[in-house]
Short mmCIF file of C-alpha atoms in Angstrom, two decimals:
data_model
loop_
_atom_site.label_atom_id
_atom_site.label_comp_id
_atom_site.label_asym_id
_atom_site.label_seq_id
_atom_site.Cartn_x
_atom_site.Cartn_y
_atom_site.Cartn_z
CA MET A 165 -4.99 101.15 -354.78
CA ILE A 166 -3.85 101.80 -350.97
CA PHE A 167 -2.28 104.83 -350.40
CA TRP A 168 0.47 102.90 -348.47
CA GLU A 169 1.60 100.61 -351.31
CA LEU A 170 1.98 103.60 -353.56
CA LEU A 171 3.90 105.52 -351.04
CA CYS A 172 6.37 102.37 -350.72
CA VAL A 173 6.75 102.29 -354.57
CA ALA A 174 7.29 106.15 -354.67
CA LEU A 175 9.84 106.12 -351.99
CA LEU A 176 11.74 103.17 -353.26
CA GLY A 177 11.52 104.33 -356.87
CA GLY A 178 13.00 107.83 -355.60
CA LEU A 179 15.62 106.24 -353.69
CA LEU A 180 16.69 103.72 -356.65
CA ALA A 181 16.52 106.75 -359.09
CA LEU A 182 18.97 108.60 -356.91
CA ASP A 183 21.39 105.68 -356.89
CA ARG A 184 21.53 105.63 -360.71
CA SER A 185 21.60 108.94 -361.44
CA ALA A 186 23.09 111.15 -358.81
CA GLY A 187 26.21 109.09 -358.59
CA TRP A 188 25.76 106.80 -355.59
CA ASN A 189 26.12 103.57 -357.90
CA PHE A 190 25.66 101.11 -355.19
CA MET A 191 23.98 98.96 -357.63
CA LEU A 192 20.68 99.37 -355.79
CA GLY A 193 19.21 100.48 -359.02
CA GLN A 194 19.80 96.98 -360.92
CA PRO A 195 16.53 95.55 -361.71
CA LEU A 196 16.91 92.45 -359.76
CA VAL A 197 17.58 94.58 -356.78
CA GLY A 198 14.69 96.84 -357.38
CA ALA A 199 12.14 94.24 -358.05
CA CYS A 200 13.08 92.30 -354.99
CA LEU A 201 13.05 95.40 -352.62
CA ALA A 202 9.46 96.07 -354.05
CA GLY A 203 8.27 92.70 -353.68
CA SER A 204 9.42 92.53 -350.08
CA LEU A 205 7.70 95.83 -349.29
CA LEU A 206 4.59 95.06 -351.07
CA ALA A 207 4.08 91.21 -350.52
CA GLY A 208 2.72 90.84 -346.96
CA ALA A 209 3.43 87.24 -347.83
CA LEU A 210 7.13 87.83 -346.02
CA LEU A 211 5.29 88.46 -342.91
CA HIS A 212 2.08 86.63 -343.38
CA PRO A 213 3.14 83.55 -345.58
CA GLY A 214 0.97 80.64 -346.55
CA SER A 215 -1.93 82.60 -348.08
CA GLU A 216 -3.63 81.34 -351.44
CA TRP A 217 -1.46 83.63 -353.31
CA GLY A 218 1.38 84.28 -350.91
CA LEU A 219 3.98 81.78 -352.31
CA TRP A 220 3.62 83.52 -356.01
CA ALA A 221 3.81 87.03 -354.36
CA LEU A 222 7.42 86.52 -353.48
CA ARG A 223 8.14 84.64 -357.08
CA ILE A 224 6.89 87.46 -359.06
CA PRO A 225 9.76 89.80 -358.18
CA LEU A 226 12.33 87.18 -358.46
CA GLY A 227 10.91 86.13 -361.73
CA VAL A 228 10.36 89.71 -363.04
CA GLY A 229 13.88 90.91 -361.53
CA VAL A 230 15.95 88.00 -363.21
CA LEU A 231 14.30 88.64 -366.79
CA LEU A 232 14.86 92.36 -366.50
CA GLN A 233 18.08 91.91 -365.26
CA LEU A 234 19.27 90.24 -368.20
CA LEU A 235 17.14 91.99 -370.72
CA LEU A 236 18.15 95.51 -369.33
CA THR A 237 22.07 94.82 -368.75
CA ASP A 238 23.59 96.65 -371.76
CA PRO A 239 27.24 95.74 -371.88
CA SER A 240 28.37 99.09 -374.13
CA LEU A 241 29.90 101.82 -372.87
CA PRO A 242 27.71 104.45 -371.35
CA ALA A 243 27.89 106.79 -374.14
CA ALA A 244 26.77 104.28 -376.41
CA GLN A 245 23.97 102.81 -374.43
CA LYS A 246 20.22 103.50 -375.41
CA PRO A 247 18.56 105.51 -372.72
CA ARG A 248 16.55 103.15 -370.62
CA ASP A 249 15.51 103.86 -366.85
CA ALA A 250 16.57 100.40 -365.69
CA ALA A 251 16.32 101.66 -361.89
CA THR A 252 12.89 102.34 -361.77
CA ALA A 253 12.06 99.34 -364.25
CA GLY A 254 12.41 96.65 -361.43
CA VAL A 255 10.36 98.47 -359.40
CA ILE A 256 7.63 99.23 -361.56
CA GLY A 257 7.55 95.84 -363.07
CA ALA A 258 7.33 93.92 -359.67
CA SER A 259 5.03 96.17 -358.17
CA VAL A 260 2.52 95.95 -361.22
CA GLY A 261 2.79 92.22 -361.21
CA ILE A 262 2.25 91.90 -357.50
CA LEU A 263 -0.63 94.55 -357.33
CA CYS A 264 -2.44 92.92 -360.37
CA LEU A 265 -1.95 89.39 -358.66
CA GLU A 266 -3.51 90.68 -355.62
CA ARG A 267 -6.17 92.34 -357.59
CA LEU A 268 -7.10 90.26 -360.54
CA HIS A 269 -6.15 86.81 -359.26
CA PRO A 270 -9.84 85.82 -359.00
CA SER A 271 -10.66 86.48 -362.91
CA PHE A 272 -8.02 83.98 -363.83
CA SER A 273 -7.50 80.27 -364.01
CA LEU A 274 -4.94 78.78 -361.58
CA LEU A 275 -3.87 76.88 -364.53
CA THR A 276 -1.88 80.08 -365.54
CA GLY A 277 -0.50 79.97 -362.22
CA GLY A 278 1.64 82.88 -361.27
CA ILE A 279 3.59 82.93 -364.40
CA ILE A 280 1.02 85.27 -366.13
CA TRP A 281 1.91 87.87 -363.31
CA VAL A 282 5.60 87.41 -364.09
CA LEU A 283 4.92 88.31 -367.52
CA VAL A 284 2.84 91.27 -366.81
CA GLY A 285 5.51 92.53 -364.63
CA THR A 286 8.03 91.76 -367.02
CA LEU A 287 6.20 93.72 -369.88
CA ALA A 288 5.36 96.70 -367.53
CA GLY A 289 9.21 96.94 -366.55
CA LEU A 290 10.34 97.08 -370.37
CA LEU A 291 7.96 99.50 -371.11
CA SER A 292 8.43 101.76 -368.05
CA SER A 293 12.45 101.67 -368.99
CA VAL A 294 12.00 102.82 -372.46
CA ALA A 295 9.50 105.85 -371.19
CA GLY A 296 11.71 106.57 -368.29
CA GLY A 297 14.69 106.80 -370.71
CA TRP A 298 13.02 109.45 -372.54
CA MET A 299 12.06 111.29 -369.20
CA GLU A 300 15.86 111.23 -368.26
CA ALA A 301 16.91 112.92 -371.41
CA THR A 302 14.33 115.86 -370.53
CA MET A 303 15.94 115.94 -367.03
CA ARG A 304 19.28 116.78 -368.66
CA ALA A 305 17.98 119.82 -370.49
CA VAL A 306 16.79 121.02 -367.09
CA ASN A 307 20.42 120.33 -365.51
CA GLN A 308 21.95 121.98 -368.42
CA ASP A 309 20.42 125.52 -367.19
CA ARG A 310 21.14 124.81 -363.31
CA ALA A 311 24.43 124.00 -364.20
CA ARG A 312 24.96 127.46 -365.82
CA ARG A 313 23.10 128.95 -362.87
CA GLY A 314 25.54 127.30 -360.56
CA GLU A 315 28.69 128.65 -362.20
CA ALA A 316 27.16 132.01 -362.18
CA LEU A 317 26.67 132.01 -358.54
CA LEU A 318 30.28 130.60 -357.76
CA LEU A 319 31.70 133.61 -359.74
CA GLU A 320 29.56 135.89 -357.60
CA GLY A 321 31.03 134.11 -354.51
CA LYS A 322 27.78 132.71 -353.42
CA VAL A 323 29.22 129.20 -352.32
CA ALA A 324 26.14 128.52 -350.05
CA ALA A 325 23.46 129.49 -352.77
CA PHE A 326 25.42 127.09 -355.14
CA GLU A 327 25.27 124.23 -352.82
CA ALA A 328 21.40 124.78 -352.15
CA LEU A 329 20.97 124.64 -355.73
CA TYR A 330 22.62 121.61 -356.08
CA TRP A 331 20.80 120.11 -353.16
CA ARG A 332 17.66 120.99 -355.06
CA GLY A 333 18.81 119.09 -357.94
CA VAL A 334 19.38 115.86 -355.85
CA GLY A 335 16.07 116.42 -354.61
CA LEU A 336 14.55 116.89 -358.28
CA LEU A 337 16.33 113.50 -358.90
CA PHE A 338 14.52 111.70 -356.21
CA LEU A 339 11.13 113.53 -357.02
CA ARG A 340 11.24 112.30 -360.60
CA GLY A 341 12.14 108.68 -359.60
CA ALA A 342 9.21 108.89 -356.89
CA THR A 343 6.54 110.07 -359.24
CA TRP A 344 7.34 108.20 -362.52
CA SER A 345 7.38 105.06 -360.42
CA ALA A 346 4.15 105.50 -358.75
CA ALA A 347 2.58 107.00 -361.82
CA ALA A 348 3.68 104.05 -364.00
CA THR A 349 2.66 101.79 -361.27
CA VAL A 350 -0.72 102.89 -361.28
CA ALA A 351 -0.89 103.04 -365.18
CA GLY A 352 0.26 99.49 -365.45
CA VAL A 353 -2.28 98.12 -363.10
CA ALA A 354 -5.08 100.51 -364.72
CA ALA A 355 -3.86 98.92 -367.96
CA ALA A 356 -3.79 95.43 -366.90
CA ALA A 357 -7.20 95.74 -365.23
CA LEU A 358 -8.62 97.10 -368.53
CA LEU A 359 -6.97 94.73 -370.94
CA LEU A 360 -6.33 91.47 -369.12
CA PRO A 361 -10.08 90.26 -368.49
CA ARG A 362 -10.90 90.79 -372.19
CA ALA A 363 -7.84 88.61 -373.32
CA ILE A 364 -8.85 85.82 -370.69
CA ARG A 365 -9.74 83.65 -373.65
CA ILE A 366 -6.25 83.56 -375.09
CA LEU A 367 -4.03 83.65 -371.63
CA THR A 368 -4.39 80.10 -370.85
CA GLY A 369 -1.74 78.12 -369.39
CA PRO A 370 0.00 77.01 -372.44
CA HIS A 371 -0.13 80.46 -373.79
CA ALA A 372 1.46 81.82 -370.96
CA GLY A 373 3.94 79.27 -370.92
CA LEU A 374 4.93 79.81 -374.48
CA LEU A 375 5.15 83.50 -373.71
CA PHE A 376 7.28 82.92 -370.61
CA ALA A 377 9.64 80.56 -372.86
CA VAL A 378 9.96 83.19 -375.50
CA ILE A 379 10.72 85.88 -373.32
CA LEU A 380 13.11 83.70 -371.34
CA GLY A 381 14.74 82.80 -374.71
CA VAL A 382 15.38 86.51 -375.48
CA ALA A 383 16.76 87.06 -371.95
CA PHE A 384 19.27 84.36 -372.17
CA GLY A 385 20.08 85.66 -375.67
CA SER A 386 20.54 89.11 -374.22
CA GLY A 387 22.88 87.52 -371.44
CA TYR A 388 24.80 85.71 -373.92
CA HIS A 389 25.76 89.08 -375.73
CA THR A 390 26.41 90.72 -372.30
CA HIS A 391 28.60 88.00 -370.50
CA VAL A 392 30.06 85.77 -373.15
CA ARG A 393 30.14 87.67 -376.77
CA THR A 394 31.68 91.04 -375.54
CA PRO A 395 34.72 89.83 -373.33
CA ARG A 396 37.59 88.21 -375.29
CA HIS A 397 37.61 84.24 -375.07
CA GLY A 398 34.31 84.45 -373.67
CA PHE A 399 32.96 81.41 -375.19
CA ARG A 400 35.76 79.31 -373.96
CA TRP A 401 35.16 80.25 -370.22
CA ALA A 402 31.46 79.87 -370.81
CA ALA A 403 32.02 76.51 -372.26
CA LEU A 404 34.22 75.44 -369.24
CA GLY A 405 31.29 77.02 -366.84
CA ALA A 406 28.76 74.96 -368.83
CA LEU A 407 30.79 71.77 -368.84
CA ILE A 408 31.36 71.60 -365.16
CA ALA A 409 27.75 72.37 -364.32
CA LEU A 410 26.88 69.74 -366.46
CA GLY A 411 29.30 67.48 -364.72
CA VAL A 412 27.76 68.39 -361.23
CA PHE A 413 24.03 67.97 -362.34
CA VAL A 414 25.05 64.47 -363.82
CA GLN A 415 26.51 63.75 -360.56
CA LEU A 416 23.66 64.92 -358.84
CA LYS A 417 21.24 62.88 -360.69
CA LYS A 418 23.18 59.91 -360.25
CA GLY A 419 23.13 60.29 -356.22
CA GLY A 420 19.35 61.38 -356.40
CA GLY A 421 20.18 64.67 -355.08
CA HIS A 422 18.22 67.89 -356.22
CA MET B 200 43.89 119.26 -345.28
CA LYS B 201 42.38 116.86 -342.64
CA ASN B 202 40.97 113.36 -342.70
CA LEU B 203 37.53 114.96 -342.08
CA ASP B 204 37.93 116.97 -345.33
CA PHE B 205 38.73 113.92 -347.40
CA ALA B 206 35.77 112.09 -345.90
CA LYS B 207 33.52 114.96 -346.63
CA MET B 208 34.89 115.28 -350.27
CA THR B 209 34.28 111.37 -350.43
CA SER B 210 30.52 111.64 -349.27
CA ARG B 211 30.02 114.44 -351.52
CA SER B 212 31.34 112.69 -354.71
CA LEU B 213 28.40 110.31 -353.98
CA TYR B 214 26.34 113.19 -355.68
CA LEU B 215 28.74 113.55 -358.67
CA GLN B 216 25.96 113.35 -361.34
CA ALA B 217 22.95 115.02 -359.82
CA LEU B 218 23.38 118.04 -362.38
CA PHE B 219 24.62 115.63 -365.17
CA ALA B 220 24.23 117.37 -368.38
CA PRO B 221 25.92 117.09 -371.89
CA GLU B 222 27.63 120.22 -371.96
CA ARG B 223 29.59 120.12 -368.48
CA GLN B 224 28.94 116.31 -367.58
CA GLN B 225 30.37 116.01 -364.24
CA GLY B 226 31.72 119.49 -363.75
CA PRO B 227 29.15 120.89 -361.15
CA GLY B 228 29.47 117.61 -359.25
CA PHE B 229 33.13 117.77 -359.12
CA ALA B 230 33.00 121.63 -357.89
CA PHE B 231 30.22 120.49 -355.26
CA ALA B 232 32.52 117.78 -353.89
CA LEU B 233 35.43 120.26 -353.59
CA VAL B 234 33.64 122.68 -351.71
CA PRO B 235 34.99 121.30 -348.08
CA ALA B 236 38.67 121.47 -349.59
CA MET B 237 38.04 125.02 -350.70
CA GLN B 238 36.61 126.21 -347.41
CA ARG B 239 39.76 125.04 -345.65
CA LEU B 240 42.08 126.72 -348.06
CA TYR B 241 40.10 130.07 -348.62
CA ALA B 242 38.70 132.47 -345.91
CA ASP B 243 37.33 134.91 -348.24
CA ALA B 244 34.14 133.81 -350.14
CA THR B 245 34.78 135.37 -353.20
CA GLU B 246 38.06 133.93 -353.67
CA ARG B 247 36.64 130.42 -352.54
CA GLY B 248 33.79 130.92 -355.11
CA ARG B 249 36.17 131.82 -358.11
CA ALA B 250 38.55 128.91 -357.37
CA LEU B 251 35.08 126.70 -357.18
CA ALA B 252 34.00 128.13 -360.54
CA ARG B 253 37.17 127.02 -362.12
CA HIS B 254 36.14 123.49 -361.61
CA ALA B 255 32.40 123.69 -362.61
CA GLY B 256 33.12 123.66 -366.45
CA PHE B 257 33.47 120.44 -368.34
CA PHE B 258 34.69 117.36 -366.40
CA GLY B 259 34.11 113.63 -366.95
CA THR B 260 35.45 110.43 -365.51
CA HIS B 261 34.24 107.42 -363.71
CA PRO B 262 32.10 108.14 -360.99
CA VAL B 263 33.53 105.47 -358.42
CA LEU B 264 37.43 106.79 -359.45
CA VAL B 265 36.74 110.35 -359.06
CA GLY B 266 38.17 110.68 -355.62
CA TYR B 267 41.73 110.13 -356.92
CA VAL B 268 40.97 113.25 -359.22
CA LEU B 269 39.75 115.04 -356.26
CA GLY B 270 42.55 114.20 -354.15
CA VAL B 271 45.27 115.39 -356.77
CA VAL B 272 43.28 118.67 -357.45
CA ALA B 273 42.75 119.32 -353.67
CA ARG B 274 46.60 118.69 -353.23
CA LEU B 275 47.32 121.27 -356.14
CA GLU B 276 44.84 123.85 -354.77
CA GLU B 277 46.34 123.48 -351.46
CA ARG B 278 49.84 124.21 -352.83
CA ARG B 279 48.56 127.28 -354.85
CA ALA B 280 46.90 128.81 -351.92
CA GLN B 281 50.16 128.54 -349.81
CA GLY B 282 51.70 130.62 -352.63
CA ALA B 283 53.37 128.11 -354.89
CA PRO B 284 53.63 129.09 -358.81
CA ILE B 285 50.70 126.97 -360.02
CA ASP B 286 48.50 128.17 -362.62
CA ASP B 287 44.94 127.52 -363.57
CA GLN B 288 46.33 125.67 -366.71
CA LYS B 289 48.54 123.27 -364.80
CA ILE B 290 45.83 122.32 -362.63
CA GLU B 291 43.49 121.83 -365.34
CA GLU B 292 46.02 119.94 -367.29
CA GLN B 293 46.69 117.44 -364.25
CA LYS B 294 43.05 117.12 -363.88
CA ARG B 295 42.37 115.91 -367.52
CA ALA B 296 45.46 113.77 -367.29
CA LEU B 297 44.00 111.81 -364.80
CA ALA B 298 40.46 111.84 -365.45
CA SER B 299 40.84 110.55 -368.86
CA PRO B 300 42.60 107.48 -368.30
CA LEU B 301 40.54 106.77 -365.19
CA ALA B 302 37.46 106.86 -367.38
CA ALA B 303 39.00 104.94 -370.11
CA LEU B 304 40.02 102.26 -367.62
CA GLY B 305 36.90 102.33 -365.29
CA ASP B 306 34.03 102.30 -367.63
CA PRO B 307 35.03 99.09 -369.02
CA LEU B 308 35.76 97.61 -365.44
CA PHE B 309 32.89 98.93 -363.61
CA TRP B 310 30.13 99.27 -366.24
CA VAL B 311 30.86 96.61 -368.89
CA THR B 312 32.09 94.02 -366.74
CA LEU B 313 31.51 94.21 -362.94
CA ARG B 314 28.02 95.39 -363.10
CA PRO B 315 26.94 92.45 -365.21
CA LEU B 316 28.83 90.08 -362.94
CA ALA B 317 26.94 91.26 -360.07
CA GLY B 318 23.63 90.95 -361.47
CA LEU B 319 24.60 87.45 -362.60
CA MET B 320 25.74 86.39 -359.27
CA GLY B 321 22.20 87.66 -357.97
CA ILE B 322 20.49 85.37 -360.56
CA LEU B 323 22.62 82.38 -359.81
CA GLY B 324 21.57 83.04 -355.94
CA LEU B 325 18.35 81.79 -357.13
CA ALA B 326 19.70 78.38 -357.79
CA PHE B 327 22.00 78.10 -354.75
CA PHE B 328 19.81 79.27 -352.27
CA PRO B 329 17.02 76.83 -351.06
CA LEU B 330 13.66 77.19 -352.32
CA ALA B 331 11.21 78.09 -350.13
CA SER B 332 8.41 75.55 -348.56
CA THR B 333 4.83 76.61 -349.31
CA VAL B 334 4.40 77.86 -345.77
CA ALA B 335 7.77 79.95 -345.34
CA PRO B 336 8.69 83.27 -346.67
CA ASP B 337 10.80 82.86 -349.72
CA GLN B 338 14.22 84.51 -348.41
CA ARG B 339 15.84 84.38 -351.82
CA VAL B 340 13.96 87.68 -352.45
CA LEU B 341 16.35 89.41 -349.87
CA LEU B 342 19.29 87.18 -350.46
CA CYS B 343 19.67 87.59 -354.10
CA PRO B 344 19.71 91.37 -354.14
CA LEU B 345 22.31 91.12 -351.49
CA LEU B 346 24.58 89.10 -353.37
CA VAL B 347 24.27 91.67 -356.20
CA LEU B 348 25.26 94.41 -353.93
CA LEU B 349 27.87 92.43 -351.94
CA THR B 350 29.79 91.55 -355.40
CA TYR B 351 29.85 94.92 -356.74
CA ASN B 352 30.37 97.10 -353.72
CA ALA B 353 33.26 94.93 -352.40
CA VAL B 354 35.28 96.08 -355.24
CA ALA B 355 33.93 99.49 -355.72
CA LEU B 356 33.96 100.71 -352.02
CA HIS B 357 37.51 100.04 -351.90
CA TYR B 358 38.21 102.62 -354.68
CA ARG B 359 35.70 104.91 -353.32
CA ALA B 360 37.15 104.87 -349.78
CA HIS B 361 40.70 105.18 -350.77
CA GLY B 362 40.27 107.67 -353.67
CA VAL B 363 40.78 111.20 -352.25
CA PRO B 364 43.52 110.32 -349.83
CA ARG B 365 45.46 108.37 -352.36
CA GLY B 366 45.06 111.04 -354.58
CA TYR B 367 46.29 113.77 -352.19
CA ALA B 368 49.42 111.69 -351.20
CA MET B 369 50.29 110.85 -355.07
CA ALA B 370 49.56 114.06 -356.64
CA ASP B 371 52.91 114.49 -358.12
CA GLU B 372 52.95 110.92 -359.55
CA PRO B 373 49.83 110.49 -361.58
CA GLY B 374 51.28 107.56 -363.81
CA LYS B 375 52.33 105.45 -360.64
CA LEU B 376 48.89 106.43 -359.12
CA LEU B 377 47.16 105.06 -362.31
CA HIS B 378 49.31 101.91 -362.48
CA SER B 379 48.80 101.08 -358.84
CA LEU B 380 45.20 100.74 -359.23
CA ARG B 381 45.67 97.63 -361.27
CA LEU B 382 42.16 98.11 -363.06
CA LYS B 383 43.14 96.36 -366.27
CA PRO B 384 44.26 93.05 -364.88
CA LEU B 385 40.96 93.06 -362.53
CA LYS B 386 38.64 93.35 -365.81
CA ALA B 387 40.22 90.41 -367.41
CA ILE B 388 39.59 88.26 -364.21
CA PHE B 389 35.97 89.33 -363.87
CA GLU B 390 35.37 89.28 -367.94
CA ARG B 391 36.33 85.33 -367.41
CA VAL B 392 34.60 84.70 -364.07
CA SER B 393 31.28 86.31 -365.81
CA ALA B 394 31.38 84.17 -369.03
CA PHE B 395 32.31 81.29 -366.64
CA LEU B 396 29.10 81.54 -364.41
CA PHE B 397 27.00 82.52 -367.46
CA GLY B 398 27.86 79.01 -369.11
CA PHE B 399 27.18 77.80 -365.61
CA LEU B 400 23.53 79.35 -365.26
CA VAL B 401 22.63 78.19 -368.88
CA VAL B 402 23.03 74.45 -367.71
CA LEU B 403 21.55 75.20 -364.51
CA THR B 404 18.38 76.60 -366.45
CA LEU B 405 18.37 73.88 -369.46
CA GLY B 406 18.61 71.07 -367.03
CA PRO B 407 15.32 71.17 -365.17
CA MET B 408 13.98 72.80 -368.40
CA THR B 409 14.47 69.76 -370.12
CA GLU B 410 13.46 67.41 -367.26
CA SER B 411 10.25 69.07 -366.84
CA ALA B 412 9.35 69.48 -370.62
CA ASP B 413 8.49 65.92 -370.98
CA PRO B 414 6.64 64.29 -367.74
CA ALA B 415 4.91 61.81 -369.43
CA GLY B 416 7.87 60.26 -371.05
CA MET B 417 6.75 60.87 -374.84
CA GLY B 418 10.15 60.82 -376.10
CA LEU B 419 12.77 63.24 -377.60
CA ALA B 420 10.65 64.90 -380.28
CA HIS B 421 8.35 66.06 -377.56
CA THR B 422 11.07 67.59 -375.52
CA VAL B 423 12.63 69.29 -378.46
CA SER B 424 9.33 70.77 -379.49
CA VAL B 425 8.65 72.10 -376.10
CA LEU B 426 12.00 73.70 -375.69
CA ALA B 427 12.21 75.06 -379.39
CA PRO B 428 10.52 78.65 -378.74
CA PHE B 429 13.07 79.09 -375.89
CA ALA B 430 15.93 77.98 -378.24
CA LEU B 431 14.44 79.88 -381.22
CA ALA B 432 14.28 83.07 -379.15
CA GLY B 433 17.55 82.78 -377.89
CA ILE B 434 19.47 82.21 -381.08
CA THR B 435 17.43 84.86 -382.78
CA THR B 436 18.25 87.33 -379.91
CA ILE B 437 22.03 86.54 -380.36
CA LEU B 438 21.79 87.16 -384.06
CA ALA B 439 19.78 90.32 -384.00
CA LEU B 440 21.91 91.87 -381.14
CA ARG B 441 24.78 91.44 -383.45
CA ARG B 442 23.26 93.78 -385.94
CA TRP B 443 21.38 95.95 -383.46
CA PRO B 444 23.18 96.12 -380.31
CA GLY B 445 21.57 97.27 -377.18
CA ARG B 446 17.97 96.38 -378.48
CA SER B 447 17.08 93.69 -375.89
CA VAL B 448 14.07 95.70 -375.00
CA GLU B 449 12.50 95.94 -378.37
CA LEU B 450 13.35 92.37 -379.31
CA ALA B 451 11.54 91.08 -376.08
CA LEU B 452 8.61 93.12 -376.95
CA THR B 453 8.54 92.04 -380.54
CA ALA B 454 9.25 88.27 -379.35
CA ALA B 455 6.36 88.53 -377.19
CA LEU B 456 3.85 90.00 -379.58
CA VAL B 457 4.72 87.49 -382.07
CA ALA B 458 4.46 84.66 -379.69
CA LEU B 459 1.25 85.63 -378.63
CA VAL B 460 -0.13 86.21 -382.26
CA VAL B 461 1.36 82.70 -383.09
CA SER B 462 -0.17 80.93 -380.12
CA THR B 463 -3.68 82.24 -380.74
CA ARG B 464 -3.60 80.88 -384.50
CA VAL B 465 -2.10 77.75 -383.98
#
């Protein structure tokens, strides 16, 4: 794996971890954003389109991002949410998908298309979100001690020392996100390189298609729970949206549009 | 207090949760964001440190709306430094009286409604931006995340930018301040838009899926059999999430495993 690719993943992962955990909350840490940014950085296809896999290289982050966005958006209030690291999951998922495509593409039949790499990336993203959530919980224990030390420094009148301690906390968050993103990407690509060639018999086009349809179904079920079931009168508004879309769709079909 | 102090406090409030821990939550971050105000008010380092230490205890509100609390506290601390009879308890009471309702109104607006809506806008971008040709880069990879960022920040940045000066100006009228933010009506609007767009997305996805399910024209039974895994997974997830909310990841992994096993056996 090229050092430059890992550095990109690490820097992006660190930045998105800051967005989610430090308090920026600009939504850079949303899985769709993270996956697309990782895709733009890693896929040389943005600059050199038209290569054999170039087209898929940019569809993988979009596919991974959309699935993770629907699956990892929890409509509960923060205190009731399961600990998931959704910020780095998009970066890790898209990176694993693209790097696997680059390296393992010749081993697989073209019939499976790029969907197989979207699936690999999505599964990597889901697993990393769970493991990243556990890491975040341990980070909070470290923060507890630092916060007590910070208060002691303030009571002694050492405001500059308190500020330095606080900035170190910010740096630690960045480092955690960066190292976790790079390490999980390496682990994901290594696991895929080890397991996928052995599963080549079962990973045919139809199997990959079925797997994709099932994960897409779960993603839409999860999306329904987030966007329709949680708000009041959500179903009515969703039905209205569906009806209007249906009308547009039928009109476009009649007119021969796309 | 000068505008520069407000700007410094706003920029520091972006790091509110860097030392987040269950015991004090955003307390250390609140003290960190107040440093510019305290530097203006207290020349003596020990006095300044003690004043900040009073704010390093437990504190929790919505991070986007913290500026309003910072503004109110800065105003009270300023009066106290100027000799007004304001004790620690009064400042703490005012702080909590504003922080708790802001959390109660801000969390459902920003976390439960606007964040999912922003993600949904990004996903819908896939359908609305043109598909790339085989020789050109797919611009959607940049446009879709941009839609997410614009949707969320168009609302959130407004509250972030105005928080500290507005809180400072309306420090004596916390009730009026809360009411003026109009957080509840905004939530109701975004909820409806979110549900509406999800319905739109389902049809936009199912339409092409149904068309491509039967390219050879083998009939309705074939189309249904092709779409069955998607529909079955979707319905099972909706039912399962009622029982186990927040378990989408586990459900997706289990469904993938089951699909893999079933597909190799059939």
